[in-house]
CSV table of C-alpha atoms in Angstrom, one decimal:
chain,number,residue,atom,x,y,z
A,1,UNK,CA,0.0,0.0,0.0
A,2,UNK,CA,1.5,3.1,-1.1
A,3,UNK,CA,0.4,6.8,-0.9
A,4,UNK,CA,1.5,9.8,-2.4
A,5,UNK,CA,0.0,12.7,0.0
A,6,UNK,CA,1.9,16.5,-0.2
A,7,UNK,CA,5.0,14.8,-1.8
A,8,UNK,CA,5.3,12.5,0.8
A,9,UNK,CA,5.0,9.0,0.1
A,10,UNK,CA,4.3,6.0,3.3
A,11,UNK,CA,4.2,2.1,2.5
A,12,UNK,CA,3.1,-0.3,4.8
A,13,UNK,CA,4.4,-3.6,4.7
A,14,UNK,CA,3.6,-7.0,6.8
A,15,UNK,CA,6.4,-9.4,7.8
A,16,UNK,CA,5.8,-13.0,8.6
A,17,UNK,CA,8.1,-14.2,12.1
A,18,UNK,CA,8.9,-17.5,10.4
A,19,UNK,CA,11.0,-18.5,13.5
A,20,UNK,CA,7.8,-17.6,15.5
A,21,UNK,CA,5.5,-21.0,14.3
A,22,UNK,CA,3.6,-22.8,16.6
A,23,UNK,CA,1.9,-26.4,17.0
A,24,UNK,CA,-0.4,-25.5,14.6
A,25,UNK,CA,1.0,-23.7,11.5
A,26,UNK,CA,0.4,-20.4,12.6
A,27,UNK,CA,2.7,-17.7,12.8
A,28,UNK,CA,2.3,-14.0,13.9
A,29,UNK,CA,2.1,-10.6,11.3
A,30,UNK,CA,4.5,-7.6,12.5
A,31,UNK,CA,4.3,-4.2,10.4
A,32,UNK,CA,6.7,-1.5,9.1
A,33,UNK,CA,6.0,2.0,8.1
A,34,UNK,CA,8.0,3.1,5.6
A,35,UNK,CA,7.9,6.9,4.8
A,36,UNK,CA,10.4,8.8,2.3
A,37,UNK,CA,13.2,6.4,3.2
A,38,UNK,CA,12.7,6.5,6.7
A,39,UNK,CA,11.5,3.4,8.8
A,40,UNK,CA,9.5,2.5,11.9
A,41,UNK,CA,9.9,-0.1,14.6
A,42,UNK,CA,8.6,-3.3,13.9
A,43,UNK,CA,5.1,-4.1,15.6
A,44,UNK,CA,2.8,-7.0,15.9
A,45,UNK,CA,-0.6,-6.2,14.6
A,46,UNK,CA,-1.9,-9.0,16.9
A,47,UNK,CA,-2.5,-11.1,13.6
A,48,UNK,CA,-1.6,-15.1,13.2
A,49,UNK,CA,-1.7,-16.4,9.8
A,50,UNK,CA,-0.7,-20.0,8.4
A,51,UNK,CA,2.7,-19.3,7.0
A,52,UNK,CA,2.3,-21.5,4.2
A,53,UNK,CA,-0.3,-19.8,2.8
A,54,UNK,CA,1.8,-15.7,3.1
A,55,UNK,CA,2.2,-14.0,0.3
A,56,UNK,CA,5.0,-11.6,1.0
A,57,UNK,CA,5.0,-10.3,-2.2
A,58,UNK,CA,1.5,-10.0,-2.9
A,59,UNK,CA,0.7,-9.4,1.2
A,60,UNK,CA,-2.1,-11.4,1.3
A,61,UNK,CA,-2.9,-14.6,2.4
A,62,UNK,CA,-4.0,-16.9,-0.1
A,63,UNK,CA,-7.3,-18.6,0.7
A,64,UNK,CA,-8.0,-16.7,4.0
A,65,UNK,CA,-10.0,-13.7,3.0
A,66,UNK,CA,-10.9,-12.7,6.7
A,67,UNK,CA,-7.4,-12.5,7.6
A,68,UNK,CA,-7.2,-10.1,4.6
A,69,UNK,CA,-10.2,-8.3,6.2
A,70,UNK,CA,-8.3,-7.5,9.5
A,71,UNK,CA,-4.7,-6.3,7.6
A,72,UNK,CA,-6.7,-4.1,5.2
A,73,UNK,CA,-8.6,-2.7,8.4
A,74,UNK,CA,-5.2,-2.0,9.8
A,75,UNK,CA,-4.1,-0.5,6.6
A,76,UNK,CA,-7.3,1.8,7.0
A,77,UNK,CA,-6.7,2.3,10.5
A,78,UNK,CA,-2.8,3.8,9.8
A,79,UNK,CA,-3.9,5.4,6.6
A,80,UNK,CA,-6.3,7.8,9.2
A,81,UNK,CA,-3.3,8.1,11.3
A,82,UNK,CA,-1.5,9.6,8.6
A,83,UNK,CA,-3.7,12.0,7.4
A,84,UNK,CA,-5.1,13.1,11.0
A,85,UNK,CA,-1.2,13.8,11.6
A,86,UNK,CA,-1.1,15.9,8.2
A,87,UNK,CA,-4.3,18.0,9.0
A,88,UNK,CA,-2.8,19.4,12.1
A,89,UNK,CA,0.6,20.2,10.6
A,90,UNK,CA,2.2,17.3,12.6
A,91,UNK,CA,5.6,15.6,11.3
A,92,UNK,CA,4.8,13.0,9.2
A,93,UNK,CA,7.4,10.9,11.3
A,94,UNK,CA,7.2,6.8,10.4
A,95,UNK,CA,7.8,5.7,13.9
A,96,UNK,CA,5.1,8.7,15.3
A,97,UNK,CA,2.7,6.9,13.0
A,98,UNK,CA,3.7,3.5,14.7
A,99,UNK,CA,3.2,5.0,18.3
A,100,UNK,CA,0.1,6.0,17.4
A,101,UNK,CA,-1.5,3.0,16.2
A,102,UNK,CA,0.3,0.9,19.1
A,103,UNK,CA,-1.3,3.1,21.5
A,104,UNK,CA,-4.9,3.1,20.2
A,105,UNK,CA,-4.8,-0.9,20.1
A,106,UNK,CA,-3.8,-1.2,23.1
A,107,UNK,CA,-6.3,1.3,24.8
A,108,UNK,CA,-8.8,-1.5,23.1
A,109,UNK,CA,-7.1,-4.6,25.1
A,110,UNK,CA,-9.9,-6.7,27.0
A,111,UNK,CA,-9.8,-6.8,30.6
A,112,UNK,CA,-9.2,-10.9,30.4
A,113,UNK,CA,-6.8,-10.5,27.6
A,114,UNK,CA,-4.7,-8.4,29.7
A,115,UNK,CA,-5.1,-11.2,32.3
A,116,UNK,CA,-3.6,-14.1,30.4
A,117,UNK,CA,-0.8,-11.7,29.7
A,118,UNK,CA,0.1,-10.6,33.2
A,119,UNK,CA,0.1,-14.6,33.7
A,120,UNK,CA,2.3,-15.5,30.9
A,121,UNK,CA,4.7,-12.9,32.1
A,122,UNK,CA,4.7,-14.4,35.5
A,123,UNK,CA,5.5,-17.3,34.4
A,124,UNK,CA,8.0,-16.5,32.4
A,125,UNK,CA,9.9,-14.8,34.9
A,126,UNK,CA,10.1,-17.8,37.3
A,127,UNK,CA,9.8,-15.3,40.5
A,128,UNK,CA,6.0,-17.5,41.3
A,129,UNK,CA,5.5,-20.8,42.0
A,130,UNK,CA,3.6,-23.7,40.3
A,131,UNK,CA,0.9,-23.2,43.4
A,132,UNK,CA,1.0,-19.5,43.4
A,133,UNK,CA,0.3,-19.4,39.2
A,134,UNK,CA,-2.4,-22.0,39.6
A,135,UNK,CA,-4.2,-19.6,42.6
A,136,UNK,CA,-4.2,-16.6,40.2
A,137,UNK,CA,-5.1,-19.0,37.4
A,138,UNK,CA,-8.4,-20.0,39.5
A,139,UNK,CA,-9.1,-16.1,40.6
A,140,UNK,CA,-9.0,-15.2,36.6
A,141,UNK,CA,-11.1,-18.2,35.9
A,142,UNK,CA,-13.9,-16.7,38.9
A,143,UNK,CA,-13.6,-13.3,37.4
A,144,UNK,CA,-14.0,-14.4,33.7
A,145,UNK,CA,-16.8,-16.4,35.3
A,146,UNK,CA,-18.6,-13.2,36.6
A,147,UNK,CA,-18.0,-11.4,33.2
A,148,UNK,CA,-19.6,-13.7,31.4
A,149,UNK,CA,-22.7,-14.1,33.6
A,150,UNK,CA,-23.0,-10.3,32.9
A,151,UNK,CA,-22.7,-10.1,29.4
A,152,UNK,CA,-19.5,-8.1,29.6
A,153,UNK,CA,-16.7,-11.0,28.6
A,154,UNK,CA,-15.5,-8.5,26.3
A,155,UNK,CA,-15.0,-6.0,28.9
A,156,UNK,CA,-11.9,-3.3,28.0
A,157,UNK,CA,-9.6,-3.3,30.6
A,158,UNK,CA,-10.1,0.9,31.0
A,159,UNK,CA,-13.7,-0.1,31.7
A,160,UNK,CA,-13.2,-1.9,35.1
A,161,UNK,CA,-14.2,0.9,37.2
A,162,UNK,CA,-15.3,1.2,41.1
A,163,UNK,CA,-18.9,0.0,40.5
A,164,UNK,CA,-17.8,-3.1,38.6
A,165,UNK,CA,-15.8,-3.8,41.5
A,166,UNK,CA,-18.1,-4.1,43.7
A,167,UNK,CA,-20.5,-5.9,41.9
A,168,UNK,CA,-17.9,-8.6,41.4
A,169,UNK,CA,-17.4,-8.3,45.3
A,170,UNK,CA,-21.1,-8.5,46.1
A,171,UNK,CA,-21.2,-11.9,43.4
A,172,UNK,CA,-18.1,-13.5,45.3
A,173,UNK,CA,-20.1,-13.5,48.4
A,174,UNK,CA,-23.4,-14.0,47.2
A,175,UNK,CA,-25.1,-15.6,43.9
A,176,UNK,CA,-21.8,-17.2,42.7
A,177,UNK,CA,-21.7,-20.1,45.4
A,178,UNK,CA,-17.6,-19.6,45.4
A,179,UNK,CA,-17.0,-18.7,48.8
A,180,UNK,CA,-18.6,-16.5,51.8
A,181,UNK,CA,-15.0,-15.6,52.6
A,182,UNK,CA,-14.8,-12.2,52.4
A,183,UNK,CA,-11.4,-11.9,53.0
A,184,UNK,CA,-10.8,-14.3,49.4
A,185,UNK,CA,-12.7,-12.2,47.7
A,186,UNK,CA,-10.7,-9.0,48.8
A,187,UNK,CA,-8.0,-11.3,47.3
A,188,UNK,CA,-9.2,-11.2,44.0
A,189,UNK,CA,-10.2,-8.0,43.9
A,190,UNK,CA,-6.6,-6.9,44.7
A,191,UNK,CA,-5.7,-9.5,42.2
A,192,UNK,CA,-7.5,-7.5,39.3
A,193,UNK,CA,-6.1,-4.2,40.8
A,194,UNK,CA,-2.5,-5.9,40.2
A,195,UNK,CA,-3.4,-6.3,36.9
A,196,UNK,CA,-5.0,-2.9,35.9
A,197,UNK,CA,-1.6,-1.7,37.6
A,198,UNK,CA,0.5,-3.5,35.4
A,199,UNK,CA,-1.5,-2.9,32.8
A,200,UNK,CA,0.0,0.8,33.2
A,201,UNK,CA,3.5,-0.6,33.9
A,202,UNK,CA,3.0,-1.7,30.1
A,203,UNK,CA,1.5,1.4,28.5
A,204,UNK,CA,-1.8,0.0,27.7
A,205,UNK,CA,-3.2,2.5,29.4
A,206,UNK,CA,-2.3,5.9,31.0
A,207,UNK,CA,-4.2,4.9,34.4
A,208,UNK,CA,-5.6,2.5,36.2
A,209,UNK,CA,-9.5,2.5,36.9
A,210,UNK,CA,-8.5,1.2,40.3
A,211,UNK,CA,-6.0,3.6,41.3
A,212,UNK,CA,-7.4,4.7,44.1
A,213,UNK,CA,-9.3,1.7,45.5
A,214,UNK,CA,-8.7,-0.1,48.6
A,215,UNK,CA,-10.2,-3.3,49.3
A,216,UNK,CA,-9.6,-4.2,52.8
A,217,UNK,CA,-9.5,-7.7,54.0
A,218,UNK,CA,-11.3,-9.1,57.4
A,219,UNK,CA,-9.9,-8.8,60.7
A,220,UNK,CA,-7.9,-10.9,62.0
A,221,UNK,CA,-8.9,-14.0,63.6
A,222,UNK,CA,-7.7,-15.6,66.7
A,223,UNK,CA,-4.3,-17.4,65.7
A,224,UNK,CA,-5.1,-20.9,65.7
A,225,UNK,CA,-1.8,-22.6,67.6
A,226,UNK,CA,-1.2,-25.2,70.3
A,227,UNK,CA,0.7,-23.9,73.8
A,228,UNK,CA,3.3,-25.7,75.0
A,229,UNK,CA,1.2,-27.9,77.3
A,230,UNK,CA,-0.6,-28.6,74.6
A,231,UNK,CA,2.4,-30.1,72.4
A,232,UNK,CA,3.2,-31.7,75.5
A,233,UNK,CA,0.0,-34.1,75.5
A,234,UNK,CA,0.5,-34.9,72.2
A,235,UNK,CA,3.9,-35.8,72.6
A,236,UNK,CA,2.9,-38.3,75.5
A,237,UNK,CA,-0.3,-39.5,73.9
A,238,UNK,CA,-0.7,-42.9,72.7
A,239,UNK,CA,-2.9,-43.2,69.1
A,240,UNK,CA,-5.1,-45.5,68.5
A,241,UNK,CA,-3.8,-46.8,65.0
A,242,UNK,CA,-0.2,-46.5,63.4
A,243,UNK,CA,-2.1,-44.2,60.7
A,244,UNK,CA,-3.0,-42.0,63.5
A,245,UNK,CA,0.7,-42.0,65.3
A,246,UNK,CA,2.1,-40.9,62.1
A,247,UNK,CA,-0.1,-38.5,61.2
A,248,UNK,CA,0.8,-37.4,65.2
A,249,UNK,CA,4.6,-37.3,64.5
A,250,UNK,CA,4.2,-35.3,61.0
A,251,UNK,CA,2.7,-32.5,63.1
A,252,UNK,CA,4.6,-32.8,65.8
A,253,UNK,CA,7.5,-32.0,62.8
A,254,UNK,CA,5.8,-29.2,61.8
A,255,UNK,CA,5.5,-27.8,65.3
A,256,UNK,CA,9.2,-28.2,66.0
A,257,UNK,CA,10.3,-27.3,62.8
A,258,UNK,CA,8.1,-24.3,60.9
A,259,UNK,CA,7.5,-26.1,58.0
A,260,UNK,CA,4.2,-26.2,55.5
A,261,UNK,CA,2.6,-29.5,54.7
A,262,UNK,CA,4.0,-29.6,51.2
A,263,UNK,CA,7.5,-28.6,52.3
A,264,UNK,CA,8.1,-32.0,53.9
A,265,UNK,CA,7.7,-33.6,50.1
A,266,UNK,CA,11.2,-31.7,49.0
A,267,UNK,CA,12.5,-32.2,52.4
A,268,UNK,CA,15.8,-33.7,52.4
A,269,UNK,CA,17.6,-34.4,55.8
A,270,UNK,CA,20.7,-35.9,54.5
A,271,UNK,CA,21.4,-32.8,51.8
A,272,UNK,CA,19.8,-30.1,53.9
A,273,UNK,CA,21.4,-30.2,57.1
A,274,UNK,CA,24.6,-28.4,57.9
A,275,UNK,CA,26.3,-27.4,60.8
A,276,UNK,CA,27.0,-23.6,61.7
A,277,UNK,CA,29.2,-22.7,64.2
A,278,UNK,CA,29.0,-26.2,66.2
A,279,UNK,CA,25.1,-25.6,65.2
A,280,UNK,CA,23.6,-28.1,62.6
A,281,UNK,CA,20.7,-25.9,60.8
A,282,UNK,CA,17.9,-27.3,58.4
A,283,UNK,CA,18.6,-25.0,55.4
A,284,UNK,CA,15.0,-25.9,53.3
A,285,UNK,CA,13.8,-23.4,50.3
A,286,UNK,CA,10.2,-23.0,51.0
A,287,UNK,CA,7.9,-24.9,49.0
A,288,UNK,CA,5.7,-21.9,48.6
A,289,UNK,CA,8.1,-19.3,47.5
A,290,UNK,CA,11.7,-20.4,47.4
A,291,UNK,CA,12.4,-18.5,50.3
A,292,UNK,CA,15.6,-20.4,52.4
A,293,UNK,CA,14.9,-21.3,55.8
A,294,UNK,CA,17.0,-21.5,59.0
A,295,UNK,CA,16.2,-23.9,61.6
A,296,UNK,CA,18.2,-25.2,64.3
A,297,UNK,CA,18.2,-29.0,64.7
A,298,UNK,CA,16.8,-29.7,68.5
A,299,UNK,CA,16.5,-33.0,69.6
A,300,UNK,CA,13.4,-33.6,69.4
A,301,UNK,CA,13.7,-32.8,65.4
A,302,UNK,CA,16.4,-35.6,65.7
A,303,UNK,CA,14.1,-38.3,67.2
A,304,UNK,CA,11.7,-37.6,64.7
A,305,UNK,CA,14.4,-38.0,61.7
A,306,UNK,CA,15.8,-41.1,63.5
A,307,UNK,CA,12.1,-42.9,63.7
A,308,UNK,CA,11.8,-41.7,59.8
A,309,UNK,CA,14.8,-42.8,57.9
A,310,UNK,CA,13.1,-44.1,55.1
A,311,UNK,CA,11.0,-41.0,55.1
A,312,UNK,CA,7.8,-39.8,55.7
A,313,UNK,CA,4.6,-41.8,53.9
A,314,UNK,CA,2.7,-38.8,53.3
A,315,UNK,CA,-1.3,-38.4,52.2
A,316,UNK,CA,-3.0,-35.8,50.4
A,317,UNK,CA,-2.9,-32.3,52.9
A,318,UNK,CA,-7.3,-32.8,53.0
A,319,UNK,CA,-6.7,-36.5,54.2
A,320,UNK,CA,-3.8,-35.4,56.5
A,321,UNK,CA,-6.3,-32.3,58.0
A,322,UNK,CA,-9.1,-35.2,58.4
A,323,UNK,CA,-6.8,-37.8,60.5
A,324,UNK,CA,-5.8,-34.6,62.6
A,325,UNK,CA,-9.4,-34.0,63.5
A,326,UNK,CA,-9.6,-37.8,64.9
A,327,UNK,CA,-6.0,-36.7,66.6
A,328,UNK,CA,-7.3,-33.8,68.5
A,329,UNK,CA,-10.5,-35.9,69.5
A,330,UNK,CA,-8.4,-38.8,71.0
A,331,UNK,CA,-6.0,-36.7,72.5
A,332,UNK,CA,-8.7,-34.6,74.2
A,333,UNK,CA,-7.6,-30.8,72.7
A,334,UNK,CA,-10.7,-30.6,71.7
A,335,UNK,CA,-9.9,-27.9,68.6
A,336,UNK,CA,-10.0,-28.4,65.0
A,337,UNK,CA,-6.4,-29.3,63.8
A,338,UNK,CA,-4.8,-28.8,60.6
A,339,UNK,CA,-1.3,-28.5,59.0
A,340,UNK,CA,-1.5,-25.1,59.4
A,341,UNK,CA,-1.7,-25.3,62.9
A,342,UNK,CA,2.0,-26.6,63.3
A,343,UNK,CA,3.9,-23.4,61.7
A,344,UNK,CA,2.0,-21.2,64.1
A,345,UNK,CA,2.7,-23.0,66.4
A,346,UNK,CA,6.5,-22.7,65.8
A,347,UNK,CA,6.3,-19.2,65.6
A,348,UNK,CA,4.7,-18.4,69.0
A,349,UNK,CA,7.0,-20.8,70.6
A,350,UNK,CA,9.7,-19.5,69.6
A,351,UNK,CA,9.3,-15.9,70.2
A,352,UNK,CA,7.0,-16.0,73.5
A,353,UNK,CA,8.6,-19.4,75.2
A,354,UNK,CA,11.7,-19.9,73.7
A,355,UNK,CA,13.0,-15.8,73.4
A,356,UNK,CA,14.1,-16.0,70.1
A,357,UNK,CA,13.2,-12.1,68.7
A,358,UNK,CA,11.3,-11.6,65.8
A,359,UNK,CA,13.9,-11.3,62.7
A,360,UNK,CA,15.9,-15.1,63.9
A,361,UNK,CA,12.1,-16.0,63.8
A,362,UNK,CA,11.3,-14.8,60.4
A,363,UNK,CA,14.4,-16.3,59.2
A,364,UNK,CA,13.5,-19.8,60.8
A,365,UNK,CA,10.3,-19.4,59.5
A,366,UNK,CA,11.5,-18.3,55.7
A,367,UNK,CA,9.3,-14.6,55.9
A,368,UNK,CA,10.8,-11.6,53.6
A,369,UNK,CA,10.3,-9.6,56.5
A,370,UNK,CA,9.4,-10.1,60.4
A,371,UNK,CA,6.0,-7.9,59.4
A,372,UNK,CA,4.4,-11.5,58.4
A,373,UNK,CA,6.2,-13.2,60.9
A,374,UNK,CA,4.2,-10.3,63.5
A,375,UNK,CA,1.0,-10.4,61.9
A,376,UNK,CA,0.1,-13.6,60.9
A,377,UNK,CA,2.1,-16.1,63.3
A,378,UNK,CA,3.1,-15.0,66.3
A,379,UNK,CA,1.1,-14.2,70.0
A,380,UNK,CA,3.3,-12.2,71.4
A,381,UNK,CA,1.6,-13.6,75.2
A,382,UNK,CA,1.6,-12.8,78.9
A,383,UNK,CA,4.4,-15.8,79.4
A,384,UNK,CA,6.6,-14.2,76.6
A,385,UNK,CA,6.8,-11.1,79.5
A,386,UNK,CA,7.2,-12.5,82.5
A,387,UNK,CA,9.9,-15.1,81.3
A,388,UNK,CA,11.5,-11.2,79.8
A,389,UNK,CA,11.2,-9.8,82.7
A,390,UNK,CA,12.7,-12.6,85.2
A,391,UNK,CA,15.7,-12.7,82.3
A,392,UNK,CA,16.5,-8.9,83.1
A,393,UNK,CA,16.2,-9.9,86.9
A,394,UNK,CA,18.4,-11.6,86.9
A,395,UNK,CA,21.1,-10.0,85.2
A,396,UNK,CA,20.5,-7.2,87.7
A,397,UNK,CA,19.1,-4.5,84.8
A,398,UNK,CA,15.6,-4.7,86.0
A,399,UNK,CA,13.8,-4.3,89.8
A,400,UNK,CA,10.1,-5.6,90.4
């Protein structure tokens, strides 16, 4: 496509990415303006074409006539580009024309399109893991879910202002069956502000419909996490079954140790312990995150490892969480046990019973920062003072 326009001339020519072709033939269009000897960037028109049917010369491909539709549309699309740009005096700059097309496709990019990008990126970059791609996976899936029952799949991402927000909030909770949690549905909600927000970071938009929202999740509930007497009765308790005992000693690991359920799969004693200082440490990349924990090797972690050579014969996390209901029953705690229990359990031991402070903690524990460690699993309780306060007693820096 050529134009001669004020003794300016601008051609427009597609390029196949032969070294671009997927499973099934297909292979993506990119575009270059040429104007009086002068060249844009290449850009992808967001086109996939077979290759064997291109025509580079002719620019066409052969047998495909609403592919055709869409690059003649584009050729439409620049040619107003170019003559808006004349009207108003403007230079008739190639790569100006390019920028301006680039921009007003991507101001058009759906809401859920923009979605399977932001995941693709995250995968790509390796920084999540398997479990945390799958949980934004699911949260798109809910969202695309809502769209749809409105009508609105289609939704541009520019549109997803407040309102729509909080209809998708008021679904979570209610007509949608998903959950009554209404701290996983704040999730998602800041899920799709993280997306609006890197939809910025990528200039597909100027600004983010979202900006200035907040959603807040619920307070926080009473830690759930076994006191030292507690551990004690288990420790002393005799199951009923060997399923039972074990399912016992696994969360009597995770108590002494920190760890997740799914941590103990990648656990490895003989490769993962090393000794510090006189100190053998557990050095174990979180499961969740890769983040590396430190944890000193008591002896109770040793009797464990000793009784579990051949390593642990684990079950599914919702069969383990079952057996550990019939475990608090025979035992007589009389609370509703799961795995999760065990790591908060660690962490209030440690920092209220055992004096460790907060950042050795949130090392043991593998936390970024010790504000997770604070927030989310640790009781800072009454016996974590007193035990403080008998310590500066006696070393004669403290009167009572």
């Amino acid at each position: 496509m050529q134009y001669c326009l004020w003794n300016y001339k601008m051609r427009v020519r597609f390029i196949l990415r032969k070294n671009a072709i997927n499973a099934a033939g297909l292979a993506p269009l990119y575009c270059r303006i040429f104007i009086n000897g002068r060249e844009s960037n290449k850009f992808s028109v967001g086109v996939m074409v077979p290759a064997k049917q291109w025509d580079s010369k002719k620019q066409v491909v052969a047998g495909h006539p609403t592919e055709n539709m869409k690059l003649n549309q584009i050729k439409t699309d620049l040619d107003g580009i170019y003559l808006s740009l004349k009207a108003t005096n403007s230079p008739l700059d190639p790569e100006t024309i390019r920028k301006r097309f680039t921009a007003k496709d991507k101001q058009q990019i759906a809401f859920l399109t923009l979605f399977e990008v932001f995941l693709t990126e995250q995968k790509k970059s390796g920084k999540l893991t398997k479990s945390t791609i799958d949980s934004h996976t699911y949260k798109k899936n809910n969202v695309e879910a809502f769209l749809k029952q409105k009508g609105i799949s289609g939704l541009l991402a520019v549109n997803f202002k407040p309102s729509l927000a909080t209809r998708l909030y008021d679904w979570l909770l209610g007509e949608s069956g998903i959950s009554d949690n209404k701290t996983y549905a704040c999730r998602i909600l800041q899920l799709v502000k993280r997306v609006l927000r890197f939809g910025v970071t990528k200039e597909y938009f100027e600004y983010s419909p979202l900006a200035n929202e907040t959603f807040k999740r619920e307070s926080k509930k009473e830690k759930k996490r076994l006191l030292p007497a507690d551990v004690e009765r288990l420790e002393l308790f005799c199951p009923s079954s060997e399923t039972i005992a074990q399912v016992r000693d696994v969360f009597l690991f995770l108590c002494y140790t920190g760890f997740e359920y799914k941590d103990l799969k990648k656990f490895n004693p003989q490769q993962q312990i090393k000794n510090f200082d006189g100190v053998d440490m557990i050095i174990h990349p979180r499961a969740k995150n890769g983040n590396v924990c430190a944890i000193p090797v008591t002896s109770k972690i040793r009797v464990l490892l000793n009784n579990y050579k051949n390593g642990w014969e684990l079950i599914s996390n919702q069969k383990f969480n079952k057996h550990l209901k019939t475990l608090s029953a025979e035992a007589g705690l009389r609370v509703p046990l799961s795995s999760g229990w065990g790591r908060k359990t660690f962490g209030t031991t440690k920092v209220s019973f055992e004096l460790f402070s907060l950042e050795t903690t949130a090392k043991m524990m593998g936390h970024a920062t010790i504000n997770t460690t604070a927030e989310y699993y640790v009781d800072i309780l009454p016996e974590r003072v007193a035990l403080e306060v008998k310590d500066k007693v006696a070393k004669g820096i403290y009167t009572i």
